[in-house]
Coordinates of C-alpha atoms and ligand atoms in Angstrom, one line a residue:
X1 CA -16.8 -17.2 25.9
X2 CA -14.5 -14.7 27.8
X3 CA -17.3 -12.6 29.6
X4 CA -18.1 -11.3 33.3
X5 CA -20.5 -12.8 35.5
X6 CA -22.7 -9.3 34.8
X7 CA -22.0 -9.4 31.1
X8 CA -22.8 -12.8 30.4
X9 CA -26.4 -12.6 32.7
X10 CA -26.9 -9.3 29.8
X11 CA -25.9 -12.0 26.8
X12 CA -28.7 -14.6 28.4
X13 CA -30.9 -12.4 28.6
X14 CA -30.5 -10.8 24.8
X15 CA -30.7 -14.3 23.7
X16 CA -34.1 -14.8 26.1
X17 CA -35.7 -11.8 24.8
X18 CA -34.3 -12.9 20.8
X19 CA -35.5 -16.3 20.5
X20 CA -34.3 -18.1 17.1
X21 CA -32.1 -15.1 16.2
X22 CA -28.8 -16.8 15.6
X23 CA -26.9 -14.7 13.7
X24 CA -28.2 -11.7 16.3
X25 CA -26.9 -13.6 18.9
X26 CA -23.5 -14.2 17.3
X27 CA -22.7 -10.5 16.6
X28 CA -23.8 -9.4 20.2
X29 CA -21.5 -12.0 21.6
X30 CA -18.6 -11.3 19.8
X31 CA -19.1 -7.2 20.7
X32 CA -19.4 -8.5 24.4
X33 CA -16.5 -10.3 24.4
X34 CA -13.7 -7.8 22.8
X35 CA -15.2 -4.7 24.8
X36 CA -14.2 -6.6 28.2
X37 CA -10.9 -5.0 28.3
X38 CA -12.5 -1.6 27.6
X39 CA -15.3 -1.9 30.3
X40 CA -12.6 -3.2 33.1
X41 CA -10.9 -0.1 32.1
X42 CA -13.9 2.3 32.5
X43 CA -16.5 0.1 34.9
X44 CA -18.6 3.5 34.3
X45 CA -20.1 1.9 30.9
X46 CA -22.1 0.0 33.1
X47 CA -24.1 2.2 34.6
X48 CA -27.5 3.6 33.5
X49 CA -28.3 0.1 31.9
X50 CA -25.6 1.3 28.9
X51 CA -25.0 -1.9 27.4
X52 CA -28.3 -2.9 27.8
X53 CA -29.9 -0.2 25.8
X54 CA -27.0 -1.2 23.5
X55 CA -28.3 -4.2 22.8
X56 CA -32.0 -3.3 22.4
X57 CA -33.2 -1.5 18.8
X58 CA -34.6 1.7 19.3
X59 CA -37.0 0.6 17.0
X60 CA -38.0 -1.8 15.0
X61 CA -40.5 -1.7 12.2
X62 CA -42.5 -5.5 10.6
X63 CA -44.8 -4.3 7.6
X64 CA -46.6 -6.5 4.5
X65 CA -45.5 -5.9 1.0
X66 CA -48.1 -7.0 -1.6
X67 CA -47.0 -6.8 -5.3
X68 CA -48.3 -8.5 -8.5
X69 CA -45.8 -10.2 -11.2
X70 CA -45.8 -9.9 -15.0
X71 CA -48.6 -12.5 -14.8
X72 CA -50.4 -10.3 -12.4
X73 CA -50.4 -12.9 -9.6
X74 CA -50.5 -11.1 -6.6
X75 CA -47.1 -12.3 -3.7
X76 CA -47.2 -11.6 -0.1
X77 CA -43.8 -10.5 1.3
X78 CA -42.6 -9.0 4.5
X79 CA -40.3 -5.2 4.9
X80 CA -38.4 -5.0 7.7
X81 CA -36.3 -1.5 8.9
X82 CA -34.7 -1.6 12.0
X83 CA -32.9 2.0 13.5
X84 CA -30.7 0.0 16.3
X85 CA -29.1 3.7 17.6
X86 CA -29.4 7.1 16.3
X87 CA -27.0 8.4 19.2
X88 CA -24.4 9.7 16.7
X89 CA -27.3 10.7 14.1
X90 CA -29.5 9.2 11.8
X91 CA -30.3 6.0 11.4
X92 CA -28.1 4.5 8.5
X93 CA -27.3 1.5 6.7
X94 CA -28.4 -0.5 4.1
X95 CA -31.7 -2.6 2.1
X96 CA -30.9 -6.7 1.8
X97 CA -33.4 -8.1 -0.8
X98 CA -32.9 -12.0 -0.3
X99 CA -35.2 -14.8 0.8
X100 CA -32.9 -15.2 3.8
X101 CA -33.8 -12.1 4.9
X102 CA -35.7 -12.2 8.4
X103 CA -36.1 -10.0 11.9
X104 CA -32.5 -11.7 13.5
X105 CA -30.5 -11.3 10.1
X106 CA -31.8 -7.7 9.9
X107 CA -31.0 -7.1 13.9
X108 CA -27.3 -8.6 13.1
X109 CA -26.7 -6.5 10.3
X110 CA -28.5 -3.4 12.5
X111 CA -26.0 -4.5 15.2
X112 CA -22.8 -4.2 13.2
X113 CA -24.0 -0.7 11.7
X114 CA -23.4 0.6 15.2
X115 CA -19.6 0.2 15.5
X116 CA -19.2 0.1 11.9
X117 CA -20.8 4.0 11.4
X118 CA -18.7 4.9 14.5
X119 CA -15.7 4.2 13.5
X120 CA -16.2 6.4 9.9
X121 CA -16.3 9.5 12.2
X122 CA -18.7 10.6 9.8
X123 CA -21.7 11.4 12.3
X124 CA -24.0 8.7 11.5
X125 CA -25.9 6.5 13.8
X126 CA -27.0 2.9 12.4
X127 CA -30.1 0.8 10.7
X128 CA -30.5 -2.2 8.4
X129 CA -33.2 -3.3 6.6
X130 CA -35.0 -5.2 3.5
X131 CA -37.2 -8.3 2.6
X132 CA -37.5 -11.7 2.3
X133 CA -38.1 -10.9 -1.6
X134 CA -36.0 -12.6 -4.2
X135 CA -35.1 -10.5 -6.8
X136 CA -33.7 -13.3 -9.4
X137 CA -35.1 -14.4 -12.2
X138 CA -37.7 -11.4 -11.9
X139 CA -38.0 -8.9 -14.6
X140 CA -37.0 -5.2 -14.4
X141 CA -40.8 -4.4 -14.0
X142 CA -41.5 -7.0 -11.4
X143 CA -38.6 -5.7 -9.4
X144 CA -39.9 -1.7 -9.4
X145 CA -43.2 -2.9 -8.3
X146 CA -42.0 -4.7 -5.5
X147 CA -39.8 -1.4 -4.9
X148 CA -42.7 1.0 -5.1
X149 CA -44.8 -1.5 -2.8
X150 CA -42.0 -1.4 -0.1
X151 CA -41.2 1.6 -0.4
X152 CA -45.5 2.5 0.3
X153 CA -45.2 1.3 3.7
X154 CA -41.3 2.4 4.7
X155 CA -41.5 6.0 3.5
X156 CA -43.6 7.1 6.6
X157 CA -40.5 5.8 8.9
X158 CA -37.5 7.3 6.5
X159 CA -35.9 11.1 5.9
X160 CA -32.7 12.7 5.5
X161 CA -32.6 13.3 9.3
X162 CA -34.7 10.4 10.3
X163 CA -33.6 7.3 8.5
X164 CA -31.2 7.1 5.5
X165 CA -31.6 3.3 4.0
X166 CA -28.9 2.5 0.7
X167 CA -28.2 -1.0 -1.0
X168 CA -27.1 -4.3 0.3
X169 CA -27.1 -7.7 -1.2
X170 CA -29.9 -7.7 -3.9
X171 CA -30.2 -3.6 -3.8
X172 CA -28.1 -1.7 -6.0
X173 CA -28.6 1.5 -8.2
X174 CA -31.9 0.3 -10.0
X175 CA -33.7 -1.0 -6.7
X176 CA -32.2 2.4 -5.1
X177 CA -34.2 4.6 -8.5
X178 CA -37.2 2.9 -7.8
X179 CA -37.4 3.3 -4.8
X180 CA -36.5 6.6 -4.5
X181 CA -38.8 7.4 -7.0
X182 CA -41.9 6.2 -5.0
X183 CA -40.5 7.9 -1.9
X184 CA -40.8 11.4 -4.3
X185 CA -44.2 10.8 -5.4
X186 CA -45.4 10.0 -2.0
X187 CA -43.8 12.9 -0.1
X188 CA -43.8 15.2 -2.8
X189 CA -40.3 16.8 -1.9
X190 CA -36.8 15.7 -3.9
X191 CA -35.2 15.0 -0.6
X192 CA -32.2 13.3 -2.0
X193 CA -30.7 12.4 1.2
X194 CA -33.1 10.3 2.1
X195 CA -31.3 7.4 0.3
X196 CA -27.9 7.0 -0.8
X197 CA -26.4 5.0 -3.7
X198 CA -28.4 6.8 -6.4
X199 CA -27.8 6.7 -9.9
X200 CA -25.4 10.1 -10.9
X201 CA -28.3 11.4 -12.3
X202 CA -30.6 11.5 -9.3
X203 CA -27.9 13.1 -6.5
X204 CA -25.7 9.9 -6.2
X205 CA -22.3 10.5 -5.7
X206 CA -19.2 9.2 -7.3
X207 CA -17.4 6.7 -6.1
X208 CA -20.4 5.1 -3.9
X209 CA -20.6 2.5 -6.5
X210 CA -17.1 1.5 -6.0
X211 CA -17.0 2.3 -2.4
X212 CA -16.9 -0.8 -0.6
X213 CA -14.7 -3.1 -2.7
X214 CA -12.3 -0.3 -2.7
X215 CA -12.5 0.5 0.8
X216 CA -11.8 -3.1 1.7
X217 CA -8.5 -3.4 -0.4
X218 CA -7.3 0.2 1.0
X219 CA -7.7 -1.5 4.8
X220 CA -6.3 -4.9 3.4
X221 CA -3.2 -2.9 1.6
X222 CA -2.8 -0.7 5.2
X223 CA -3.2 -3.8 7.3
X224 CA -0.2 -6.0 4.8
X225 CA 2.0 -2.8 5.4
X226 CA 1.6 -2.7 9.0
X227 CA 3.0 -6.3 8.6
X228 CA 5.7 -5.3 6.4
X229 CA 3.8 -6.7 3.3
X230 CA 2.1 -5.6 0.0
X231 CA 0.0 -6.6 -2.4
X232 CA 2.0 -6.5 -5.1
X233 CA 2.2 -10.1 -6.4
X234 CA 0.1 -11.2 -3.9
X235 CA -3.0 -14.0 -5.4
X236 CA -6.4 -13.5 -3.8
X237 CA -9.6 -15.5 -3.9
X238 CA -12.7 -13.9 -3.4
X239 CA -16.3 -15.2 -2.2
X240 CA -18.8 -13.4 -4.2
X241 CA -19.2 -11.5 -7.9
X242 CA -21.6 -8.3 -6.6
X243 CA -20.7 -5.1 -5.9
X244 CA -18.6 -5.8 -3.4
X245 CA -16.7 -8.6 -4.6
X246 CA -16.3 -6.6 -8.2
X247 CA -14.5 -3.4 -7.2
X248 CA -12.4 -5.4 -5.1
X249 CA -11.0 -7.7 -7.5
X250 CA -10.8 -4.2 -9.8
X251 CA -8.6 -2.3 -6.8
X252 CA -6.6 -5.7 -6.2
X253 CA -5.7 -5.5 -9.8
X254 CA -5.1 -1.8 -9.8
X255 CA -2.5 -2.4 -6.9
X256 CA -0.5 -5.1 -8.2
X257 CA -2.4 -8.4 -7.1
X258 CA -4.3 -11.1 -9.1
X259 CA -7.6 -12.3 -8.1
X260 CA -8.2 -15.9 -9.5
X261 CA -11.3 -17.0 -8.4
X262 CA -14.5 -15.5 -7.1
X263 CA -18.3 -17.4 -6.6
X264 CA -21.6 -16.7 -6.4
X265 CA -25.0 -18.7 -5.2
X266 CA -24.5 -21.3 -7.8
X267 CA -20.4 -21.9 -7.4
X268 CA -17.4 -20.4 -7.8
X269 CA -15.2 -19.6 -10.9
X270 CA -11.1 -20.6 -11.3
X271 CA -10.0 -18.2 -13.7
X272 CA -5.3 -19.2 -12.8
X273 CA -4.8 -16.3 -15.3
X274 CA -6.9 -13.7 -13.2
X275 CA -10.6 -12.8 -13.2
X276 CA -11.7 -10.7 -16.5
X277 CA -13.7 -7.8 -14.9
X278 CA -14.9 -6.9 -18.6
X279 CA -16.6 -10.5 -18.5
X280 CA -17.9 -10.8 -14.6
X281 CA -19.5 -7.1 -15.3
X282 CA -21.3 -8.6 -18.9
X283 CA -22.3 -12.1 -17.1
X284 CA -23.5 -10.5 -12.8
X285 CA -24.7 -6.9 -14.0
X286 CA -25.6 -6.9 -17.6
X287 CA -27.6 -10.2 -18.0
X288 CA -27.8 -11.2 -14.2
X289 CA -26.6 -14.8 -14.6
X290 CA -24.6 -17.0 -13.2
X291 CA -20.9 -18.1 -13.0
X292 CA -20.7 -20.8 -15.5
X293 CA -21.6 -18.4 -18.1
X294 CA -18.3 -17.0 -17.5
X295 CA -16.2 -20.0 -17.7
X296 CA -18.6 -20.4 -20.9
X297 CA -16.6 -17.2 -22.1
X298 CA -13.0 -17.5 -21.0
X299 CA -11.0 -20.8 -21.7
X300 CA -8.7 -20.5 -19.1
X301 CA -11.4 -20.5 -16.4
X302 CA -13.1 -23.5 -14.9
X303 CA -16.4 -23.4 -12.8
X304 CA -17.1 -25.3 -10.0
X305 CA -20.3 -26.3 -9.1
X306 CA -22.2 -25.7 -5.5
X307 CA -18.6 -25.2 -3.8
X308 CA -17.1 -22.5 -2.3
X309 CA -13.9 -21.1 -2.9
X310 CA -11.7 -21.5 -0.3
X311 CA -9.6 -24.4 -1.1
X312 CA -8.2 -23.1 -4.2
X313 CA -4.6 -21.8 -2.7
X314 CA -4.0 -18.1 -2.1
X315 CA -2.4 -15.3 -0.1
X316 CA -5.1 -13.2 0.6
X317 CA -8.9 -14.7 1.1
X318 CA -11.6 -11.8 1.0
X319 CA -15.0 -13.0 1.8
X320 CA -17.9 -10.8 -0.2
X321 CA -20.8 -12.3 0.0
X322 CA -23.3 -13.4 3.1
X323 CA -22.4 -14.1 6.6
X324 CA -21.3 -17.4 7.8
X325 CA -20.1 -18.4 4.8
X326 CA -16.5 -19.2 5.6
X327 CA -16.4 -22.3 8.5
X328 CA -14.0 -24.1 10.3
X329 CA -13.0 -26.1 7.8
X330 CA -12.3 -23.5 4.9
X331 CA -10.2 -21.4 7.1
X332 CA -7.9 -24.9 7.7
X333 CA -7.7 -25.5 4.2
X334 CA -6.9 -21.7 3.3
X335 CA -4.2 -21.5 6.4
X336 CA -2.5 -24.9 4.9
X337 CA -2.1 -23.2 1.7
X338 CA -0.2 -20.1 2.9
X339 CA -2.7 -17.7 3.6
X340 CA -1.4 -14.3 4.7
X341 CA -4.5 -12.0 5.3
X342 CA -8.4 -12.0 5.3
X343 CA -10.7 -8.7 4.7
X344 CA -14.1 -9.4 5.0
X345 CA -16.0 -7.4 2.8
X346 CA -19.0 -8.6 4.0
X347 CA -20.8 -8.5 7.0
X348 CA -19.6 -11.5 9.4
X349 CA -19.0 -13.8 7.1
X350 CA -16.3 -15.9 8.4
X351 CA -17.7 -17.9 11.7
X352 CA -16.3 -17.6 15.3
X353 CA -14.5 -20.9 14.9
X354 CA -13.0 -19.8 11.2
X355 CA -11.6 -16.4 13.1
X356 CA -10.1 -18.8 15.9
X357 CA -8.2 -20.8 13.4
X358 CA -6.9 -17.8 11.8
X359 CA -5.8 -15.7 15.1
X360 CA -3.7 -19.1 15.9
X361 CA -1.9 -18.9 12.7
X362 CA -0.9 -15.5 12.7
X363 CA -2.9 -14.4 9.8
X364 CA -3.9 -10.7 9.4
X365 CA -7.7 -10.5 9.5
X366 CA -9.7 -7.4 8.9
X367 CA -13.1 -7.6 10.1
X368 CA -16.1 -6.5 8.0
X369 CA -17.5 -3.4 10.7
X370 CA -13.7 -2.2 10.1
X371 CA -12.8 -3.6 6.2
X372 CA -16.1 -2.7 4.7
X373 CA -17.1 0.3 6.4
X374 CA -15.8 2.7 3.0
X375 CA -19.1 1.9 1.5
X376 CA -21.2 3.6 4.5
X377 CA -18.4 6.4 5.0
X378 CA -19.4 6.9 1.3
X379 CA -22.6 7.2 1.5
X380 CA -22.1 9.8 4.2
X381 CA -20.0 11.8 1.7
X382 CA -22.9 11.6 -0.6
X383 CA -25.3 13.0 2.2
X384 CA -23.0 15.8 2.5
X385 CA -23.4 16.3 -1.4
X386 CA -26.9 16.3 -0.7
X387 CA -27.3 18.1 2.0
X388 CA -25.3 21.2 -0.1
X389 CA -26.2 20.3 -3.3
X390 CA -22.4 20.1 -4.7
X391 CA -20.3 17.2 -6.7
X392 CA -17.7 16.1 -6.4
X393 CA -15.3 14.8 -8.3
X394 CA -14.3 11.2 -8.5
X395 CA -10.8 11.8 -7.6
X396 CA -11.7 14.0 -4.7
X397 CA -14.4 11.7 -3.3
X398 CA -11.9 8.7 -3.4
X399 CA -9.2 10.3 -1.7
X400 CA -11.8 11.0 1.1
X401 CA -12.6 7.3 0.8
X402 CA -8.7 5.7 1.1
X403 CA -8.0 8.1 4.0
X404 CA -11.2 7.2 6.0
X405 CA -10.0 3.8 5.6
X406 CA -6.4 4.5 6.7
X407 CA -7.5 6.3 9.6
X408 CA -9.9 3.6 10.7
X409 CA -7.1 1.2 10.1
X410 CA -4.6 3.3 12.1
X411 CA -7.3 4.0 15.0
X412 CA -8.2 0.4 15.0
X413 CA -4.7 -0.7 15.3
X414 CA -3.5 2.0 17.9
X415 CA -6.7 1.0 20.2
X416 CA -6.0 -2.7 20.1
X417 CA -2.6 -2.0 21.3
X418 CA -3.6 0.3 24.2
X419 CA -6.1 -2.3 25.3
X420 CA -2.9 -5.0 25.5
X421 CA -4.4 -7.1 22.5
X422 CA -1.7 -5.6 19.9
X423 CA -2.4 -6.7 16.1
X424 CA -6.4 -7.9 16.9
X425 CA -7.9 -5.4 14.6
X426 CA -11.2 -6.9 15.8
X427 CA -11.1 -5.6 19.4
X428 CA -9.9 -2.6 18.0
X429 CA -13.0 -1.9 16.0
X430 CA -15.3 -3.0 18.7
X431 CA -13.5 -1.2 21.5
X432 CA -13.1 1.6 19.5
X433 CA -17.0 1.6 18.1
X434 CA -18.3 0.8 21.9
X435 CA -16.7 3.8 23.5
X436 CA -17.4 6.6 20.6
X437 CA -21.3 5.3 20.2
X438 CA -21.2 4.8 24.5
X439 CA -19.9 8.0 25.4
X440 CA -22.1 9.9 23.1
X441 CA -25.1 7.5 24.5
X442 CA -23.9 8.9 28.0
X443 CA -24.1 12.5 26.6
X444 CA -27.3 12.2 25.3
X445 CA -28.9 11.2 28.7
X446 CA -31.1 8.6 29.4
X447 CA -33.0 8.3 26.5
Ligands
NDP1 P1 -24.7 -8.1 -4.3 O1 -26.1 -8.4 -4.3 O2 -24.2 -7.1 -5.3 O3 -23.8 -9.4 -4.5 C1 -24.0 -10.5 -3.6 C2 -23.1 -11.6 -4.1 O4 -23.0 -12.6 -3.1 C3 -23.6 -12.3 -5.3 O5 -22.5 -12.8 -6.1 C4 -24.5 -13.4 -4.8 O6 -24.6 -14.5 -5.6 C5 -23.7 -13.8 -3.5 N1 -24.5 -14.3 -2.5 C6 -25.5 -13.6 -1.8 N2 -26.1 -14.3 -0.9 C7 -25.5 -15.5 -1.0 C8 -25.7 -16.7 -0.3 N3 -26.7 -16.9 0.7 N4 -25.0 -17.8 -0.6 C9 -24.1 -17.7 -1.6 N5 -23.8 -16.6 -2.3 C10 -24.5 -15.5 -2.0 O7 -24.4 -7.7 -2.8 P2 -23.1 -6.8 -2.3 O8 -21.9 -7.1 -3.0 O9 -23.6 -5.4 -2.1 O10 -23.0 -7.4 -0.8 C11 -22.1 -8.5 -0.5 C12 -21.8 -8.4 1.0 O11 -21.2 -7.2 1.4 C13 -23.0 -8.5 2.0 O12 -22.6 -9.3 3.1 C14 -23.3 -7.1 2.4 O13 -23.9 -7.0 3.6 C15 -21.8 -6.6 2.4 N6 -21.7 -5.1 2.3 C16 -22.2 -4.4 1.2 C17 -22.0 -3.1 1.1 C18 -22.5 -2.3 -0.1 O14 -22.2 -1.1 -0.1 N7 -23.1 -2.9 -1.0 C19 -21.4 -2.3 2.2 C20 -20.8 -3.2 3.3 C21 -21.0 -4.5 3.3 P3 -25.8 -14.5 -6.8 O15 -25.4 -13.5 -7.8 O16 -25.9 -15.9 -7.2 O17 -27.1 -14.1 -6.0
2IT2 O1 -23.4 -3.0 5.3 C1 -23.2 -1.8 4.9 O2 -22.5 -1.0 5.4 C2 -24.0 -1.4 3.7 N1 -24.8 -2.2 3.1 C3 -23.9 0.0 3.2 C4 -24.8 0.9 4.1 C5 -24.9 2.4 3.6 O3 -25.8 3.1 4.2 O4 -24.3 2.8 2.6

């Protein structure tokens, strides 16, 4: 690890005080490392503990969710909601429902949010939460109660200038309604920007669905430019078949390229002729199964079982899904095949090692607090709706969306070069997070 004497004693010390956080650890380190250039630049940042209060939540919140299934067996789960920094305003970020979920994977996510909501320009400061629940195979009631039993505890921590959760893995627009729903009954107000990602009909905004698939092929299709490149043509494999993963696919199609195969928890689908969105939508969102149902459906596809994706051969690899999902390994097989670019459209989801492999070949690579950050800018668009009761349209909102994206593309790019690492879009986004969200901590005082 490249790091200072005083930078690494601060790294030791986050993993002291973090025991058996790994994926914590991991995104703290990497933030360390690319803001060296910026903190030899402007020694400053050091003082007033700065990076330590960085690295430290400004709160974190551990609460019991009891709920009772069709049977009416009562379950035990635990709610987390962490607000890392609210220096640039309210906490914001997203819900994970997955039995994954813990305090470190919250943290990470938390973490990212920081440089990630920074670099939207949008005014927001940065949170993560959700719960160890697993939302498959449980039925639509089963799911609002756990919602409204969550959502009993978390409501006395949330508000539109507080705390402003949305969806992440496992939470879309139905977990969103339910859990908005509760959040009305309990406070009796219809504060709508208390949440974001609502159903059209409750204050969401257009576009939000689509966000941050979109967002991730508008930085892809900057980033090939930059390179001379375009998608047009261009074959793409994507980890995945959620929200994410699905509007990406849609806006690689849209823009000339053919995705061919994407996954999920169970394996990953071959479609050489091009993924049928009409079919993924029917088999992920309409009856929430899994991928072989598609290859079930469409005779050109074939589904492999308990793999991942990444050896079938491709010019563009966007990983969707979890973190840590792309190894060593996989990004050898992917840069032996040609591989031009990776955007990760999720949150860390190709390993240190992976990234390493990729940097050495020259590949373009997007990372997630830059590629997938249209889906947070988004959600601060719908705020804004919110906040003065207005719509608009899809067209309008979307155009907002591909020139946030440009403009963190083109800010990311232009701070990389000025910090002598030109084309590393990675110290771009963390240098260029670090010294928005630090100079606004400095502003603030010590607090
Ligand atoms: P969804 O729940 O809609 O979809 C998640 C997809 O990833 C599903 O296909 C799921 O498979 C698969 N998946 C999830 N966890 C695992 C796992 N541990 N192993 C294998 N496959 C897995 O989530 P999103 O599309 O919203 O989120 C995907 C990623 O994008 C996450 O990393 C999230 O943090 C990130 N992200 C999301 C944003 C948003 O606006 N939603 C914004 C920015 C980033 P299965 O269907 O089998 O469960
Ligand atoms: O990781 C993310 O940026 C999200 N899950 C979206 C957060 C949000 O508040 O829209």
């Amino acid at each position: 690890m490249r790091l200072n004497p005083a930078t690494e004693a601060l790294y030791e010390s986050v993993v002291g005080r973090n025991p058996a956080e790994a994926e914590f650890h991991q995104a703290v380190a990497e933030v360390l490392q690319s803001i060296q250039p910026a903190l030899d630049r402007r020694p400053e940042l050091r003082e007033a503990a700065l990076l330590e209060r960085l690295c430290e939540p400004e709160r974190q919140v551990m609460f019991r969710v009891v709920w009772t299934d069709d049977s009416g067996r009562a379950h035990v789960n635990r709610g987390f909601r962490v607000g890392f920094s609210s220096a640039l305003g309210p906490y914001k970020g997203g819900l994970r429902f997955h039995p994954s979920v813990n305090l470190g994977v919250v943290k990470f996510l938390a973490f990212e949010q920081i440089f990630k909501n920074a670099l939207t320009g949008l005014g927001i400061g940065a949170g993560k939460g959700g719960s160890d629940f697993n939302p498959a195979g449980r039925s639509d009631g089963e799911v609002m109660r756990f919602c409204q039993a969550y959502m009993t505890e978390l409501h006395r921590h949330i508000g539109p200038q507080t705390d402003v959760p949305a969806g992440d893995i496992g939470v879309g627009s139905r977990e969103i309604g339910y859990l908005f729903g509760q959040y009305k009954r309990l406070t009796n107000r219809f504060d709508a920007g208390t949440l974001t990602g609502k159903d059209l009909l409750i204050g969401g905004s257009l576009v939000r669905p689509e966000a941050t698939g979109f967002g991730t092929v508008y930085f892809l299709d900057a980033m090939l430019a930059a390179r001379g490149h375009s998608l047009e043509g261009r074959t793409a494999v994507l980890s995945g078949s959620g929200n994410v993963a699905y509007h990406a696919i849609a806006k690689l199609h849209e823009l000339g390229a053919t995705a061919v195969a994407c996954s999920d928890s169970s394996g990953y689908v071959h479609d050489p002729e091009g993924l049928r969105l009409d079919v993924l939508h029917e088999v992920k969102t309409v009856q929430r199964r899994k991928l072989d149902a598609y290859a079930e459906q469409v005779p050109s596809a074939t589904f492999v079982r308990g793999r991942v994706p990444w050896d079938v051969p491709c010019d563009i690899a966007l990983p969707a899904a979890t973190q840590n999902e792309l190894g060593e390994s996989d990004a050898i097989s992917l840069t032996k095949n040609g591989l031009l670019a990776v955007a990760e459209g999720a949150n860390m989801p190709c390993t240190p090692e992976a990234i390493r492999i990729f940097q050495e070949a020259d590949v373009a690579f997007a990372p997630g607090k830059a590629a997938n950050a249209g889906g947070v800018a988004t959600s601060a668009l719908e705020m804004q709706q919110n906040a003065s009761r207005d719509r608009w349209s899809f067209a309008e909102t979307d155009k907002r969306l591909g020139e946030t994206m440009r403009a963190i593309h083109d800010t990311c790019l232009a701070t990389a070069e000025a910090y002598e690492q030109p084309g590393d879009y990675i110290s771009g986004a963390n240098i260029t997070g670090f010294l928005t969200v630090a100079d606004a901590m400095t502003t603030l005082g010590l607090v």
